[in-house]
PDB file of C-alpha atoms in Angstrom:
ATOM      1  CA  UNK T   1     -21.694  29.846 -28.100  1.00  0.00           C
ATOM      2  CA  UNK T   2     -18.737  31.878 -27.239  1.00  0.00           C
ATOM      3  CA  UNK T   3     -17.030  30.741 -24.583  1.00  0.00           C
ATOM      4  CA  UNK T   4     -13.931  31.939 -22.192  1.00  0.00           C
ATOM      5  CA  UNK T   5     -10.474  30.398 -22.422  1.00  0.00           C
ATOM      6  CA  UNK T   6     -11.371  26.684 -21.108  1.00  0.00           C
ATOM      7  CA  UNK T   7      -9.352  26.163 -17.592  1.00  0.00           C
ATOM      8  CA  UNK T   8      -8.555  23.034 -15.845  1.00  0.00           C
ATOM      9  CA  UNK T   9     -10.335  21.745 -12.570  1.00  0.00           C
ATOM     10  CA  UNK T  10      -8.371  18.435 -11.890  1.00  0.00           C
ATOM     11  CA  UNK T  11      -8.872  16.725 -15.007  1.00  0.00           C
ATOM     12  CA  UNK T  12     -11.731  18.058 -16.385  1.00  0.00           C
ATOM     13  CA  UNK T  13     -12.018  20.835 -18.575  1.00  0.00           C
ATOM     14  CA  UNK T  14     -14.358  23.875 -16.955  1.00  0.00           C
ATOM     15  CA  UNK T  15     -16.441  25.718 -20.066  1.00  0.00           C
ATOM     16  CA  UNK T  16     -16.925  29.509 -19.461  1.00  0.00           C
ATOM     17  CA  UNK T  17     -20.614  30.247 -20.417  1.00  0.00           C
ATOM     18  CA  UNK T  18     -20.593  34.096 -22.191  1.00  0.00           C
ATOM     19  CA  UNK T  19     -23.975  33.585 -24.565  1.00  0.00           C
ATOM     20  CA  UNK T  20     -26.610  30.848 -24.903  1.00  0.00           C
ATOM     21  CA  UNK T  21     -26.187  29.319 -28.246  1.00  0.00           C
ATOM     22  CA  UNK T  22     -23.912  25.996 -28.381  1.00  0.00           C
ATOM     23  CA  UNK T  23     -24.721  22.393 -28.691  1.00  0.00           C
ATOM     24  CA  UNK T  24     -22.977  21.290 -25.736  1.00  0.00           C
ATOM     25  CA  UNK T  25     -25.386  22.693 -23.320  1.00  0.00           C
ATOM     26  CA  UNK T  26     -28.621  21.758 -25.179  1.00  0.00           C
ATOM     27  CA  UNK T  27     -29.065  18.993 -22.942  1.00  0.00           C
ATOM     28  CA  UNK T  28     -29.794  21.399 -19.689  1.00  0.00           C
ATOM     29  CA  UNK T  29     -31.459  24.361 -22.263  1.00  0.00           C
ATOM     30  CA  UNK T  30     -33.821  22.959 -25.540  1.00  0.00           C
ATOM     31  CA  UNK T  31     -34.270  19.345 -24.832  1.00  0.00           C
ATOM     32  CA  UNK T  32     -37.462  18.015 -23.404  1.00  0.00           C
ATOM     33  CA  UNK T  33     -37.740  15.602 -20.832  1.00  0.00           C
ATOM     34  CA  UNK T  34     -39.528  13.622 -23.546  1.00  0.00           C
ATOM     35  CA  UNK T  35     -36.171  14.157 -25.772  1.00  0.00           C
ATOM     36  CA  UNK T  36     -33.574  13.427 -23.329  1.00  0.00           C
ATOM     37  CA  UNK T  37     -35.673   9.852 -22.512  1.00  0.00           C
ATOM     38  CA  UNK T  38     -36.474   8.601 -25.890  1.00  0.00           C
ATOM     39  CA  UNK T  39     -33.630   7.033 -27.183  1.00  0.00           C
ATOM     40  CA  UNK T  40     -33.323   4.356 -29.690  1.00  0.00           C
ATOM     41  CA  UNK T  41     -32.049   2.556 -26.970  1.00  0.00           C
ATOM     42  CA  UNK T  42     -33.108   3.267 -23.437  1.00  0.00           C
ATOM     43  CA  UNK T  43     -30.038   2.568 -21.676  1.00  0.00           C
ATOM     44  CA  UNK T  44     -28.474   5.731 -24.075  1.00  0.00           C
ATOM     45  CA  UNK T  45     -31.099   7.909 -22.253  1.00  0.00           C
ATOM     46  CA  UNK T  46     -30.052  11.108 -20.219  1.00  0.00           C
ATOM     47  CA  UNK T  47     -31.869  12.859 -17.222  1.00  0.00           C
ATOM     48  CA  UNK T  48     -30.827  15.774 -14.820  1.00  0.00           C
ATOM     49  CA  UNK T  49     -30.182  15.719 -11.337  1.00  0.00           C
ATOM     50  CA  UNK T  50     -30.442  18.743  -9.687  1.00  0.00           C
ATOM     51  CA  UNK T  51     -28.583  20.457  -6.391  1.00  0.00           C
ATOM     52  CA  UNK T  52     -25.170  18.676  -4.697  1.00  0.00           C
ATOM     53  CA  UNK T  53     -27.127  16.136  -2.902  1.00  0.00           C
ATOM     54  CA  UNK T  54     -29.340  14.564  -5.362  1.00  0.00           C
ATOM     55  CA  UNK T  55     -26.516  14.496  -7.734  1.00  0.00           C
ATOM     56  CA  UNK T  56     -24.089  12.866  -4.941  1.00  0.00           C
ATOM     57  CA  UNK T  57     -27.057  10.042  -3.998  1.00  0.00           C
ATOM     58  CA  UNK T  58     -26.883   9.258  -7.773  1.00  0.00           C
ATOM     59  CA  UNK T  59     -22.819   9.000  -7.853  1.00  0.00           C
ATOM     60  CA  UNK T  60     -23.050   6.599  -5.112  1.00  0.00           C
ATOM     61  CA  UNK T  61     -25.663   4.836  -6.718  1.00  0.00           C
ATOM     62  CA  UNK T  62     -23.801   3.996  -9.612  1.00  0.00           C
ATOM     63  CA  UNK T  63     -25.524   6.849 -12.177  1.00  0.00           C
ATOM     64  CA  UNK T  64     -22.635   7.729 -14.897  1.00  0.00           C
ATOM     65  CA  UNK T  65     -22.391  11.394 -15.462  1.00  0.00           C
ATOM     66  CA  UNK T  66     -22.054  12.726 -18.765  1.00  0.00           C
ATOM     67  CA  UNK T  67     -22.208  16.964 -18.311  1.00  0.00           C
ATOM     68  CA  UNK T  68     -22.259  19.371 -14.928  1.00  0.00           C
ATOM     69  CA  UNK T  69     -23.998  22.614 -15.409  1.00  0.00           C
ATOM     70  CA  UNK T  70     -22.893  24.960 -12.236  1.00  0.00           C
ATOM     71  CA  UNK T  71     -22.866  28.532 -11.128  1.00  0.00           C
ATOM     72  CA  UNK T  72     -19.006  29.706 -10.940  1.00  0.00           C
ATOM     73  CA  UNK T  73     -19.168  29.969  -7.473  1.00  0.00           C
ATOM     74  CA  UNK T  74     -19.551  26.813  -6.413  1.00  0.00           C
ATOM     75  CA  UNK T  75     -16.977  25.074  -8.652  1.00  0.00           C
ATOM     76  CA  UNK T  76     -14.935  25.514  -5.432  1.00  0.00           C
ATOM     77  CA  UNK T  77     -17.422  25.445  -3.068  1.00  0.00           C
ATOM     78  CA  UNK T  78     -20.499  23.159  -3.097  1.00  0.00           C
ATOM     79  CA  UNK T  79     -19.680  21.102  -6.361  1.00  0.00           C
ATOM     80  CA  UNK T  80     -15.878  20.818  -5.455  1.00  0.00           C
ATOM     81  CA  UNK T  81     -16.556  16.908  -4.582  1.00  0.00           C
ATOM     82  CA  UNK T  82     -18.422  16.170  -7.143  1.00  0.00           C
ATOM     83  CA  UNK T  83     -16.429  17.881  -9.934  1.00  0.00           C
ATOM     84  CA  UNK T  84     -13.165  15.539  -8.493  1.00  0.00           C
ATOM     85  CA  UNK T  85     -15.499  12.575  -8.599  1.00  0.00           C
ATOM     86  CA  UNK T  86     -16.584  12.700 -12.329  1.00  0.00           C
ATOM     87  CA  UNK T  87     -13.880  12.506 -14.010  1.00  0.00           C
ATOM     88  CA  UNK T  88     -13.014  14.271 -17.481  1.00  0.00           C
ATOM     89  CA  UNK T  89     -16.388  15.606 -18.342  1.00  0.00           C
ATOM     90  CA  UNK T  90     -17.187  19.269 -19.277  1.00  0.00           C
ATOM     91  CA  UNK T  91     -18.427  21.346 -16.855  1.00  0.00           C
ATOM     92  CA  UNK T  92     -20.444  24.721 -18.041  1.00  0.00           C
ATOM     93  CA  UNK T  93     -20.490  27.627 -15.822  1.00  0.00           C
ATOM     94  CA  UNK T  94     -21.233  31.069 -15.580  1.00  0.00           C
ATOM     95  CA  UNK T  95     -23.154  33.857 -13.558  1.00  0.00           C
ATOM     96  CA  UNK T  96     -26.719  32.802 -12.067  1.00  0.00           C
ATOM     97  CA  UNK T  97     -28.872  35.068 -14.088  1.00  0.00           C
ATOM     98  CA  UNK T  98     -27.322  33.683 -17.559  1.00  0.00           C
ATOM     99  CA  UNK T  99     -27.664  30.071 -16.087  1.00  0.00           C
ATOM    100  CA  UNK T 100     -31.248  31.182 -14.983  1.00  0.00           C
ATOM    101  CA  UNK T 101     -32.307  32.093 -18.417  1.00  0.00           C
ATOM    102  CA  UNK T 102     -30.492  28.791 -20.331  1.00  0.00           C
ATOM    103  CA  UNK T 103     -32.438  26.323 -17.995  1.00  0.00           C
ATOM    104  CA  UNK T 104     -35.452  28.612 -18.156  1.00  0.00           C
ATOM    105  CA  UNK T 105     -35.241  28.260 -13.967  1.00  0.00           C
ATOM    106  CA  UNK T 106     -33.271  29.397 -11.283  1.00  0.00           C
ATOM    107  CA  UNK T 107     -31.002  26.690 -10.187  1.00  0.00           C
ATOM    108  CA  UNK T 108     -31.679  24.788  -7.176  1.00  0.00           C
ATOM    109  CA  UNK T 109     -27.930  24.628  -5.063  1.00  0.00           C
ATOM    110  CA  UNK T 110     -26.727  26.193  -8.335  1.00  0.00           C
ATOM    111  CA  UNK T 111     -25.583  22.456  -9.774  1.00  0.00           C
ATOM    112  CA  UNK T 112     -27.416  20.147 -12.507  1.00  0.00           C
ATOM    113  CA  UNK T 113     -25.140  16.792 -13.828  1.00  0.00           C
ATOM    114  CA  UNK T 114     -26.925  15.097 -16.891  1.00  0.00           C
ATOM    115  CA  UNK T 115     -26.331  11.602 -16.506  1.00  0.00           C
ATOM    116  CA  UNK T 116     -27.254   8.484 -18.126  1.00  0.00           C
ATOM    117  CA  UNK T 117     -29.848   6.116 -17.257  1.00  0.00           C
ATOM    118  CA  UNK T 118     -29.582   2.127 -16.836  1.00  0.00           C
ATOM    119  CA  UNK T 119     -30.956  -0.419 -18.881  1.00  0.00           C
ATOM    120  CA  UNK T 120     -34.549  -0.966 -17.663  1.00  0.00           C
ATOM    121  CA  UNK T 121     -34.703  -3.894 -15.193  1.00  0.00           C
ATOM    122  CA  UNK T 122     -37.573  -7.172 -15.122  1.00  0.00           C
ATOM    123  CA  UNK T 123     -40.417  -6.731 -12.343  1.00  0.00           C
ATOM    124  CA  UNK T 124     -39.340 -10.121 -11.456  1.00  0.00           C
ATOM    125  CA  UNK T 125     -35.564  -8.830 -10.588  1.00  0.00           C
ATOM    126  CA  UNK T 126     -36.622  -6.182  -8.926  1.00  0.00           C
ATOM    127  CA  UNK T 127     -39.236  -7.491  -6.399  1.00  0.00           C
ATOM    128  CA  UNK T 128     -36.991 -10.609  -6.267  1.00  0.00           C
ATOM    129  CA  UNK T 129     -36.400 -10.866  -1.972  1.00  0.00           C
ATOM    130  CA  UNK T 130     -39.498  -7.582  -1.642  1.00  0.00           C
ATOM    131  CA  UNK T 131     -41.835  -8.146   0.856  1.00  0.00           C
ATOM    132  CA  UNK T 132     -43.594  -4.673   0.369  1.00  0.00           C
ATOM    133  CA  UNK T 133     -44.344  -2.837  -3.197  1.00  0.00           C
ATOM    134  CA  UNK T 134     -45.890   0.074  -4.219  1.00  0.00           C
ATOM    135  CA  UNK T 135     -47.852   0.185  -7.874  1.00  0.00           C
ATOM    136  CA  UNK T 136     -48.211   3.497  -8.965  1.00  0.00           C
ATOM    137  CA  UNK T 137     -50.964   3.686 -11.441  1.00  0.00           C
ATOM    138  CA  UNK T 138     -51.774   6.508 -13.407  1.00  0.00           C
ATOM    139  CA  UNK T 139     -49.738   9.480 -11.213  1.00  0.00           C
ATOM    140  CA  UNK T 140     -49.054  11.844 -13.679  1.00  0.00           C
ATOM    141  CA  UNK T 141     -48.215  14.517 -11.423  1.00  0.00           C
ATOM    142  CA  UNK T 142     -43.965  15.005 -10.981  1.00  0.00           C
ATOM    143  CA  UNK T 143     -44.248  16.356  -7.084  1.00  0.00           C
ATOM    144  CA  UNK T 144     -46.304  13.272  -5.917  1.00  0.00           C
ATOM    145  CA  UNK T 145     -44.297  10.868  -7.456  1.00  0.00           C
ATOM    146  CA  UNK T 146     -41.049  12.286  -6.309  1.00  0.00           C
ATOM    147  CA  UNK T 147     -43.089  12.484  -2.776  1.00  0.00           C
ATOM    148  CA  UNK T 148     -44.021   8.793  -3.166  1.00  0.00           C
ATOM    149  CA  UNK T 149     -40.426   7.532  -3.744  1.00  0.00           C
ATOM    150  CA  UNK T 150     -39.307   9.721  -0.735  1.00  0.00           C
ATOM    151  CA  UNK T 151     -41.647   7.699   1.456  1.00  0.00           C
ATOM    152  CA  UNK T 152     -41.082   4.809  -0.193  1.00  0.00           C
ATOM    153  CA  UNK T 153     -37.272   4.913   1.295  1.00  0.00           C
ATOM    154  CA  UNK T 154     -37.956   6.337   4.190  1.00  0.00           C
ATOM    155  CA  UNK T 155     -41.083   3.650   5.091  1.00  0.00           C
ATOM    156  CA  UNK T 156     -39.694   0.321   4.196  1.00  0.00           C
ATOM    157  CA  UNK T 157     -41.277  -0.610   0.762  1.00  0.00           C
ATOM    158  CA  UNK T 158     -38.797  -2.982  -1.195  1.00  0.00           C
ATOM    159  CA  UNK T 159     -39.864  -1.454  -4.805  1.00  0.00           C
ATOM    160  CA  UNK T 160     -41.827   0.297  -7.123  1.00  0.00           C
ATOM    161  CA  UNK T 161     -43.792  -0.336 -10.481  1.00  0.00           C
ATOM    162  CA  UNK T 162     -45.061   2.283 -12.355  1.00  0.00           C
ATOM    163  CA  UNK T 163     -47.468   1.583 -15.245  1.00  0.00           C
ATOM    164  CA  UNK T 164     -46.489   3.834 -17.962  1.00  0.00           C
ATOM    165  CA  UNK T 165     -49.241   6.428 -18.284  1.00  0.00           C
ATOM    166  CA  UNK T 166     -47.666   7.466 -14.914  1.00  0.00           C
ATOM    167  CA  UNK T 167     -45.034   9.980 -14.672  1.00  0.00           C
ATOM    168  CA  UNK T 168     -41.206   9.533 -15.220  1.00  0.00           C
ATOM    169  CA  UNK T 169     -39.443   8.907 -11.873  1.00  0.00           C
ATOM    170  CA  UNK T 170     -36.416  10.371 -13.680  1.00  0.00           C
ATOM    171  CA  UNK T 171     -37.807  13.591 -14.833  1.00  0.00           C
ATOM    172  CA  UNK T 172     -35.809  16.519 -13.150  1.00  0.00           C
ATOM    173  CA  UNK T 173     -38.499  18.006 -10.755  1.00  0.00           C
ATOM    174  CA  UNK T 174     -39.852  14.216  -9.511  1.00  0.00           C
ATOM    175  CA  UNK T 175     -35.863  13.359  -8.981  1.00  0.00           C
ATOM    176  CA  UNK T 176     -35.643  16.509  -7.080  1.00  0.00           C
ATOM    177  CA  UNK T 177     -38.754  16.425  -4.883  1.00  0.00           C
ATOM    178  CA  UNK T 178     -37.786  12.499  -4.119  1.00  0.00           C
ATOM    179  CA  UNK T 179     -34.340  14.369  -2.841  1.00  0.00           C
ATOM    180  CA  UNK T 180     -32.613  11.532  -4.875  1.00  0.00           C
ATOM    181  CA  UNK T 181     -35.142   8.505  -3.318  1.00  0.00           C
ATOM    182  CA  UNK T 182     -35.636   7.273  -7.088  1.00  0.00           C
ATOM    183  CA  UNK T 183     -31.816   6.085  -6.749  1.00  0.00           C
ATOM    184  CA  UNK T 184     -32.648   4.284  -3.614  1.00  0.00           C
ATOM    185  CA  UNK T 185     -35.265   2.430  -4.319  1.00  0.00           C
ATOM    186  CA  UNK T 186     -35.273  -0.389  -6.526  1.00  0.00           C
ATOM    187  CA  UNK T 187     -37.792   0.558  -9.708  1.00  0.00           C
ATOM    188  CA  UNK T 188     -39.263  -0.766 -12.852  1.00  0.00           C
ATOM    189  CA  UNK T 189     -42.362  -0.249 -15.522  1.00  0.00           C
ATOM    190  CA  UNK T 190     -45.391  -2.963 -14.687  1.00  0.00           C
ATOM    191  CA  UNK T 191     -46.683  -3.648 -18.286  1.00  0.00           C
ATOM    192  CA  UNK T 192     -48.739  -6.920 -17.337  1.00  0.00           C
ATOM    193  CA  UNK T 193     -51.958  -6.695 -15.047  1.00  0.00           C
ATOM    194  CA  UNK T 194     -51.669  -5.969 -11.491  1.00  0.00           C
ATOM    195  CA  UNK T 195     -53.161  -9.177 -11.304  1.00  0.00           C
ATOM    196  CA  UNK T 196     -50.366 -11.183 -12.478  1.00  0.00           C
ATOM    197  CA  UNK T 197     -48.063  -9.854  -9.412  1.00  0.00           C
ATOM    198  CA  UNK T 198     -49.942 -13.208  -7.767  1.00  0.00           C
ATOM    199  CA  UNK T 199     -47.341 -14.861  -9.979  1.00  0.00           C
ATOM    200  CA  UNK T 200     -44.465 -13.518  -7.963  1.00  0.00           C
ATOM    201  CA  UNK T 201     -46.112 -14.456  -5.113  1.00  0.00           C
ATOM    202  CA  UNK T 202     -47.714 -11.256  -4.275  1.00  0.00           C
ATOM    203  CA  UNK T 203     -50.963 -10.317  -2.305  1.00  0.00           C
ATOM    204  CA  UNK T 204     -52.654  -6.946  -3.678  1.00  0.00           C
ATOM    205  CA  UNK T 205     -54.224  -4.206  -1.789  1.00  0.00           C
ATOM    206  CA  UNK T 206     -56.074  -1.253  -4.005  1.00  0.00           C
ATOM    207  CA  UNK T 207     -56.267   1.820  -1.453  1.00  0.00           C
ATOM    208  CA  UNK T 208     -59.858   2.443  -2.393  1.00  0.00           C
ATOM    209  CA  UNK T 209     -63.457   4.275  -1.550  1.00  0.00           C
ATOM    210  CA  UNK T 210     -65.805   1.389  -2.048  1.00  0.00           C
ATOM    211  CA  UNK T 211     -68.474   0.114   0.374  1.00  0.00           C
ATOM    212  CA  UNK T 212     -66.896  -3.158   1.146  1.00  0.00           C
ATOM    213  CA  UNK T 213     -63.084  -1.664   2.207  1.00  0.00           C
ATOM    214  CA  UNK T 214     -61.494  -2.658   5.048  1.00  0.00           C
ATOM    215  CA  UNK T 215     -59.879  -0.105   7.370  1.00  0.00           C
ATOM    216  CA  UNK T 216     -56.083   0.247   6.589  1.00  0.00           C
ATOM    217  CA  UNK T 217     -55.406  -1.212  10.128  1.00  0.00           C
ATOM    218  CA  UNK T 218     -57.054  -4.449   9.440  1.00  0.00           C
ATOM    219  CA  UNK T 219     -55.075  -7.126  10.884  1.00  0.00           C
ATOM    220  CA  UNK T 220     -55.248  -9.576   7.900  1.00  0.00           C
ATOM    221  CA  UNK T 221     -52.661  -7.039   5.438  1.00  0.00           C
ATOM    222  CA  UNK T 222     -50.360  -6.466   8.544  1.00  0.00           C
ATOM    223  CA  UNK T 223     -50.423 -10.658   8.207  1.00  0.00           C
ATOM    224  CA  UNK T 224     -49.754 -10.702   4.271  1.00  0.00           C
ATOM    225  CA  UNK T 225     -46.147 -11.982   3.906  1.00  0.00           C
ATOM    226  CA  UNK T 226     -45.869 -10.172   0.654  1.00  0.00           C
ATOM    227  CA  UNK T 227     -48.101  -7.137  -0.156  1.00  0.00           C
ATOM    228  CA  UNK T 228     -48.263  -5.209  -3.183  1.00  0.00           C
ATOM    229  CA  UNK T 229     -50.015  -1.570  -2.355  1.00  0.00           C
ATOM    230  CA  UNK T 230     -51.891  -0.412  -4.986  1.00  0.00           C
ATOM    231  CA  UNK T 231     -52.536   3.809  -5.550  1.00  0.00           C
ATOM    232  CA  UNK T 232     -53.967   5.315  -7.647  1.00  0.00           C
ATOM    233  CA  UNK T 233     -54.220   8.585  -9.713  1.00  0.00           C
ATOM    234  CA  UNK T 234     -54.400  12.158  -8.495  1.00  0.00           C
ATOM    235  CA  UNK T 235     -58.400  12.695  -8.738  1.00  0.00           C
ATOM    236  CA  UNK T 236     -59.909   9.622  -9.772  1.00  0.00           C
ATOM    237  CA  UNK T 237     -58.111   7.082  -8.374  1.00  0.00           C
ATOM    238  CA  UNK T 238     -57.630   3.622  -9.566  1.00  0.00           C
ATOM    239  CA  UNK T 239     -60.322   2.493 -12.039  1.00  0.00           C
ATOM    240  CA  UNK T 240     -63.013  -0.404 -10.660  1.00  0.00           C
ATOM    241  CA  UNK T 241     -61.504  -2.951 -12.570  1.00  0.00           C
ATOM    242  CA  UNK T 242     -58.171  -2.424 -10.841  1.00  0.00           C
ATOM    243  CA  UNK T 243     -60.469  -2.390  -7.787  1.00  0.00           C
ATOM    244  CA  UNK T 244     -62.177  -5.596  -8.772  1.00  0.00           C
ATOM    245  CA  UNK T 245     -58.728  -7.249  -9.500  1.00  0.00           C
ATOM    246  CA  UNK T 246     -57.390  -7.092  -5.882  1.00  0.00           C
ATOM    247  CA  UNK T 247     -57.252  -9.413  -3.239  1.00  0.00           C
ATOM    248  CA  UNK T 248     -58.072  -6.389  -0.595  1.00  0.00           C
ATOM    249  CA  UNK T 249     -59.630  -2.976  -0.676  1.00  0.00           C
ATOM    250  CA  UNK T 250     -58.851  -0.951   1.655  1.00  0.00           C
ATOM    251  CA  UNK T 251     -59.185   2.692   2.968  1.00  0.00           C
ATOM    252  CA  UNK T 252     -57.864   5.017   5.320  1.00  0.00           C
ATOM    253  CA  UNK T 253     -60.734   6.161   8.179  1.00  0.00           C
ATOM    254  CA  UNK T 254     -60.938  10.182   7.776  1.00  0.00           C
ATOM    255  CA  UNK T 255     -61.738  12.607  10.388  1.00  0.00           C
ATOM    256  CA  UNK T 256     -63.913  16.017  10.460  1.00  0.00           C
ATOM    257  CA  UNK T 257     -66.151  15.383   6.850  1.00  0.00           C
ATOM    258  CA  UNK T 258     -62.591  15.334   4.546  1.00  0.00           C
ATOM    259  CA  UNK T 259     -62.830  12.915   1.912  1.00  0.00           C
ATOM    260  CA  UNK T 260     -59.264  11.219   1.097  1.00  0.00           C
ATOM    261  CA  UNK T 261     -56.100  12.602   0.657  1.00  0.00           C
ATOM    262  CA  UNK T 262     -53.474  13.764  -1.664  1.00  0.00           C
ATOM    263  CA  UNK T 263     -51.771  10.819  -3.155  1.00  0.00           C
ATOM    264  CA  UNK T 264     -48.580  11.058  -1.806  1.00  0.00           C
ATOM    265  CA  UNK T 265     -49.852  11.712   1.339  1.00  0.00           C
ATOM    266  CA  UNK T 266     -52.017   8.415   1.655  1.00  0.00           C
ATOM    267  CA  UNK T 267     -49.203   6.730   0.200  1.00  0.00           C
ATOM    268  CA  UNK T 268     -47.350   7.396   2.860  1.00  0.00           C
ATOM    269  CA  UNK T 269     -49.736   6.839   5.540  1.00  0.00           C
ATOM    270  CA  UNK T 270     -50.212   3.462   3.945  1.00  0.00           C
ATOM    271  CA  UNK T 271     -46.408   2.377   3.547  1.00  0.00           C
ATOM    272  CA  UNK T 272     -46.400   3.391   7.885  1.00  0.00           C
ATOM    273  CA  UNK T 273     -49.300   0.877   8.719  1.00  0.00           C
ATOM    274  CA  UNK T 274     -48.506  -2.016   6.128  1.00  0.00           C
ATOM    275  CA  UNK T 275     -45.147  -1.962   6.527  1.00  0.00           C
ATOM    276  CA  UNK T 276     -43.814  -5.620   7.043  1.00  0.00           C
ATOM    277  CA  UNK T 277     -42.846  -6.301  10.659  1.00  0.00           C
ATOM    278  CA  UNK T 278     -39.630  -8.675  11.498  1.00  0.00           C
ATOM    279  CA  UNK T 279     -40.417 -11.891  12.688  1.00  0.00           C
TER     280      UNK T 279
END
């Protein structure tokens, strides 16, 4: 890549951006989101967060940035804070439409940070103290799981478990759509039964259509002390021996001949009405 005479922004060198072609900025360009996760070891995987916001949320969450990727305007304006946060790590800039055609996508805010992701944590660490989780099984789709972990936050559930043929919480557009949520919430990979969260404890409810659900409002999961909520994927939800496994079914009463809903949306609606209440 050729780049412009390198200039100094506190202590961090700022990396003029004339052509497309240089290492440094593969990880924003011709890396997959497969690529920048698989590691040999996790812990020395990368992600992107995308627009001033997201990226702060991660800062304060203790995310360790490795690259910033900004349009030149706002390397005074709305990445100003976060370039004097990060310390001595390149930042790339250059005009919008160049930036546009490296990421393959008009920036959102104009600002992406790669950043490295944490060791992978225990399910037991992370719903140590929970009284309300959320297993994700089998979303696939980046906009309802970033959706999920936004209501997640907002609606009181303690953690998350995702079974790994769900989607990345870290992948760029899910980070984005969460508006940073997957920082907030405390998250892990389930690889043992759904079952076995009656080890920890735990109480399962698989939001369900079956003939013997109970209505979401049912006072007995309001009662559970410790509730895991069970959803499912995007069109088939969960599979009937996930059904079979949990202590509750249960369903949300529809209106006017519709069905269910979107995923995200009944995982909401479901993290509202189970949410634990204080004693």
């Amino acid at each position: 890549m050729r780049q412009e005479a390198a200039t100094q922004h506190t202590d961090m060198a700022i990396i003029n951006i004339t052509s497309l072609d240089d290492e440094g900025v593969s990880v924003f360009a011709t890396l997959t989101e497969a690529q920048l996760r698989n590691r040999k070891d996790e812990a020395e995987g990368i992600f992107i967060a995308e627009s001033p916001k997201v990226i702060r949320v991660a800062l304060n969450s203790g995310y360790e940035p490795l690259a910033l990727l900004c349009e030149r305007k706002h390397i005074d304006g709305d990445a100003k804070d976060i370039i004097e946060r990060c310390g001595d790590i390149p930042v790339y800039t250059g005009e919008r439409p160049l930036l546009a055609q490296l990421t393959g996508y008009v920036l959102t805010r104009g600002v992406l940070c790669a950043m490295r992701r944490k060791p992978a944590r225990s399910v037991e660490e992370v719903c140590r103290g929970a009284r309300r989780v959320v297993v994700i099984k089998g979303v696939v789709d980046t906009t309802n799981i970033g959706a999920i972990f936004r209501s997640a936050a907002a609606l009181g559930i303690d953690a998350v478990l995702l079974t790994r043929d769900s989607c990345d919480p870290l992948n760029r557009r899910a980070v984005r759509v969460s508006m940073g949520s997957v920082f907030l919430v405390p998250w892990t990979w389930l690889d043992a039964p759904i079952c076995h969260l009656g080890d920890l404890g735990f109480r399962t409810v698989a939001m369900a259509l079956t003939d013997n659900s109970v209505p979401i409002d049912h006072p007995a999961l309001a009662a559970e002390p410790r509730l895991a909520i069970v959803m499912g994927t995007e069109g088939d939800g969960l599979p009937a021996e996930a059904i079979a496994a949990a202590d509750y079914v249960a369903r949300i009463p529809m209106a006017h001949g519709v069905d269910s809903l979107n995923v995200a949306a009944a995982a909401a609606v479901a993290f509202w009405q189970l949410r634990a209440r204080n004693n």
